[in-house]
Amino acid sequence: MTYERFEDLPVWKAAIKLAVGVYALTEQEAFKGKGSMRDQIERAAVSVSNNVAEGFERGTTQELLTFIYIARGSAGEVRSMLHLFDNLPQFSNLKSQISNLKGLAENVARQLRGWADSLQNSEIKGQRYLNDKTRKEDQRHKDRAEILAELQQVRGKNLA
C-alpha cells in the first residue's frame, strides 16, 4: 500500500498514541518536582512521531531511512526511561500504566524496524526523484502486474 500523507501511516498513529500516553503518565502526582525527567521522556515521545513525519516529507528514501532510525532511537529512549521509572519507588503506583507504555514503545520500534528493512531492500529512490519518464515506467509496471493478476485469476477458474 502506498501512503500519500504521513498522517495515514499506522506507525505514525501508534507514535502519536505513545506520546499521548506518555503525557497522561507525566500528569500524575508522582512527577511533581521531577521536571527534568518529565521533560526528557515527553521530548523523546514527541520525537518519535515528529521524525516519522519529517522523514516522510523529505522526499528521498535515504533521508526517510535516516529519520526512521532517529525515531526508533527515540522510542528506545522512551522505553529506557520507563524502565527507570519502573524501578523507582515513587512510581510504584504507576506500574500498570508504565508497562502498557513499554509495550506500545516496543510495538512502535518493531514497526519502524520492519519499515526500515523493507526500504533498505527497495529500488525506490523517493518522490523527489520522480519525473514524467519514471512515472510512466512505474505505471507500465503496475498495469503489467494487474494484467498478470487477472490472468492468474482466469487461469485458476479454468483449472477448477
Short mmCIF file of C-alpha atoms in Angstrom, two decimals:
data_model
loop_
_atom_site.label_atom_id
_atom_site.label_comp_id
_atom_site.label_asym_id
_atom_site.label_seq_id
_atom_site.Cartn_x
_atom_site.Cartn_y
_atom_site.Cartn_z
CA MET A 1 0.00 0.00 0.00
CA THR A 2 1.21 3.47 -0.86
CA TYR A 3 0.67 6.27 1.62
CA GLU A 4 0.28 9.83 0.41
CA ARG A 5 0.37 11.53 3.84
CA PHE A 6 2.28 10.72 6.99
CA GLU A 7 -0.96 11.07 8.96
CA ASP A 8 -2.18 7.87 7.27
CA LEU A 9 0.83 5.79 8.36
CA PRO A 10 -0.05 3.20 11.03
CA VAL A 11 3.34 3.71 12.70
CA TRP A 12 2.79 7.48 12.92
CA LYS A 13 -0.63 6.88 14.52
CA ALA A 14 0.93 4.47 17.02
CA ALA A 15 3.67 7.02 17.81
CA ILE A 16 1.04 9.68 18.50
CA LYS A 17 -0.75 7.23 20.80
CA LEU A 18 2.57 6.64 22.60
CA ALA A 19 3.13 10.39 23.07
CA VAL A 20 -0.43 10.91 24.36
CA GLY A 21 0.11 8.03 26.80
CA VAL A 22 3.41 9.49 28.00
CA TYR A 23 1.77 12.89 28.57
CA ALA A 24 -1.01 11.20 30.55
CA LEU A 25 1.63 9.41 32.64
CA THR A 26 3.62 12.58 33.35
CA GLU A 27 0.48 14.37 34.55
CA GLN A 28 0.44 12.03 37.56
CA GLU A 29 1.28 13.36 41.02
CA ALA A 30 4.47 11.25 41.17
CA PHE A 31 6.02 13.55 38.55
CA LYS A 32 5.59 16.74 40.58
CA GLY A 33 9.03 18.14 41.23
CA LYS A 34 10.59 15.80 38.63
CA GLY A 35 10.72 18.39 35.85
CA SER A 36 13.85 17.16 34.09
CA MET A 37 12.68 13.53 34.00
CA ARG A 38 9.26 14.63 32.82
CA ASP A 39 10.67 16.90 30.10
CA GLN A 40 13.09 14.23 28.87
CA ILE A 41 10.50 11.50 28.36
CA GLU A 42 7.97 13.92 26.85
CA ARG A 43 10.53 15.22 24.33
CA ALA A 44 11.60 11.68 23.43
CA ALA A 45 7.98 10.58 22.97
CA VAL A 46 7.14 13.53 20.70
CA SER A 47 10.34 12.95 18.75
CA VAL A 48 9.10 9.56 17.52
CA SER A 49 6.10 10.84 15.54
CA ASN A 50 7.87 14.05 14.51
CA ASN A 51 10.79 12.17 12.98
CA VAL A 52 8.46 9.82 11.12
CA ALA A 53 6.66 12.88 9.71
CA GLU A 54 9.84 14.73 8.82
CA GLY A 55 11.42 11.73 7.11
CA PHE A 56 8.25 11.04 5.16
CA GLU A 57 8.09 14.62 3.91
CA ARG A 58 11.76 14.79 2.87
CA GLY A 59 11.14 13.02 -0.44
CA THR A 60 14.01 10.55 -0.62
CA THR A 61 14.22 7.01 0.63
CA GLN A 62 17.66 7.60 2.14
CA GLU A 63 16.50 10.57 4.19
CA LEU A 64 13.38 8.68 5.25
CA LEU A 65 15.56 5.82 6.48
CA THR A 66 17.70 8.23 8.48
CA PHE A 67 14.65 9.68 10.22
CA ILE A 68 13.12 6.24 10.80
CA TYR A 69 16.25 5.27 12.71
CA ILE A 70 16.17 8.51 14.69
CA ALA A 71 12.51 7.81 15.54
CA ARG A 72 13.41 4.28 16.55
CA GLY A 73 16.15 5.63 18.81
CA SER A 74 13.64 7.96 20.46
CA ALA A 75 11.26 5.04 21.03
CA GLY A 76 14.15 3.24 22.72
CA GLU A 77 14.84 6.28 24.87
CA VAL A 78 11.19 6.33 25.98
CA ARG A 79 11.39 2.64 26.84
CA SER A 80 14.63 3.14 28.77
CA MET A 81 13.12 5.92 30.85
CA LEU A 82 10.03 3.80 31.51
CA HIS A 83 12.31 1.04 32.83
CA LEU A 84 13.90 3.60 35.14
CA PHE A 85 10.50 4.75 36.41
CA ASP A 86 9.50 1.13 36.91
CA ASN A 87 12.45 0.73 39.30
CA LEU A 88 11.97 3.91 41.31
CA PRO A 89 9.78 3.61 44.43
CA GLN A 90 7.92 6.91 43.88
CA PHE A 91 6.40 5.47 40.68
CA SER A 92 5.30 2.11 42.14
CA ASN A 93 1.60 3.01 41.87
CA LEU A 94 2.03 3.57 38.10
CA LYS A 95 3.41 0.12 37.22
CA SER A 96 0.45 -0.88 35.05
CA GLN A 97 0.49 2.36 33.07
CA ILE A 98 4.28 2.15 32.68
CA SER A 99 4.06 -1.46 31.50
CA ASN A 100 1.43 -0.59 28.88
CA LEU A 101 3.59 2.25 27.57
CA LYS A 102 6.65 0.00 27.37
CA GLY A 103 4.63 -2.40 25.21
CA LEU A 104 3.46 0.43 22.98
CA ALA A 105 7.01 1.78 22.60
CA GLU A 106 8.24 -1.71 21.67
CA ASN A 107 5.44 -2.04 19.12
CA VAL A 108 6.37 1.29 17.52
CA ALA A 109 10.05 0.29 17.39
CA ARG A 110 9.14 -3.04 15.72
CA GLN A 111 7.03 -1.26 13.10
CA LEU A 112 9.85 1.18 12.41
CA ARG A 113 12.36 -1.68 12.08
CA GLY A 114 10.10 -3.52 9.62
CA TRP A 115 9.60 -0.38 7.56
CA ALA A 116 13.35 0.31 7.52
CA ASP A 117 14.08 -3.27 6.45
CA SER A 118 11.63 -3.04 3.55
CA LEU A 119 13.04 0.32 2.41
CA GLN A 120 16.63 -0.88 2.57
CA ASN A 121 15.79 -3.65 0.09
CA SER A 122 13.84 -1.34 -2.20
CA GLU A 123 14.88 0.13 -5.53
CA ILE A 124 12.67 3.16 -4.89
CA LYS A 125 14.71 6.33 -4.53
CA GLY A 126 11.81 8.54 -3.39
CA GLN A 127 9.29 11.12 -4.57
CA ARG A 128 11.95 13.73 -5.16
CA TYR A 129 13.39 11.61 -7.98
CA LEU A 130 10.12 11.09 -9.84
CA ASN A 131 9.69 12.69 -13.24
CA ASP A 132 7.39 12.07 -16.19
CA LYS A 133 9.58 9.28 -17.54
CA THR A 134 9.81 7.39 -14.23
CA ARG A 135 6.09 7.88 -13.56
CA LYS A 136 5.21 6.37 -16.96
CA GLU A 137 7.56 3.47 -16.35
CA ASP A 138 6.06 2.90 -12.92
CA GLN A 139 2.55 2.93 -14.40
CA ARG A 140 3.58 0.36 -17.04
CA HIS A 141 4.85 -1.93 -14.27
CA LYS A 142 1.59 -1.53 -12.32
CA ASP A 143 -0.50 -2.19 -15.44
CA ARG A 144 1.55 -5.31 -16.22
CA ALA A 145 1.14 -6.59 -12.65
CA GLU A 146 -2.65 -6.08 -12.84
CA ILE A 147 -2.88 -7.96 -16.15
CA LEU A 148 -0.79 -10.83 -14.77
CA ALA A 149 -3.00 -10.99 -11.67
CA GLU A 150 -6.13 -11.11 -13.85
CA LEU A 151 -4.62 -13.87 -16.00
CA GLN A 152 -3.77 -15.88 -12.88
CA GLN A 153 -7.33 -15.46 -11.66
CA VAL A 154 -8.79 -16.62 -15.01
CA ARG A 155 -6.36 -19.50 -15.15
CA GLY A 156 -7.35 -20.57 -11.62
CA LYS A 157 -11.04 -20.55 -12.55
CA ASN A 158 -10.36 -22.62 -15.68
CA LEU A 159 -8.44 -25.22 -13.69
CA ALA A 160 -11.25 -25.55 -11.13
#
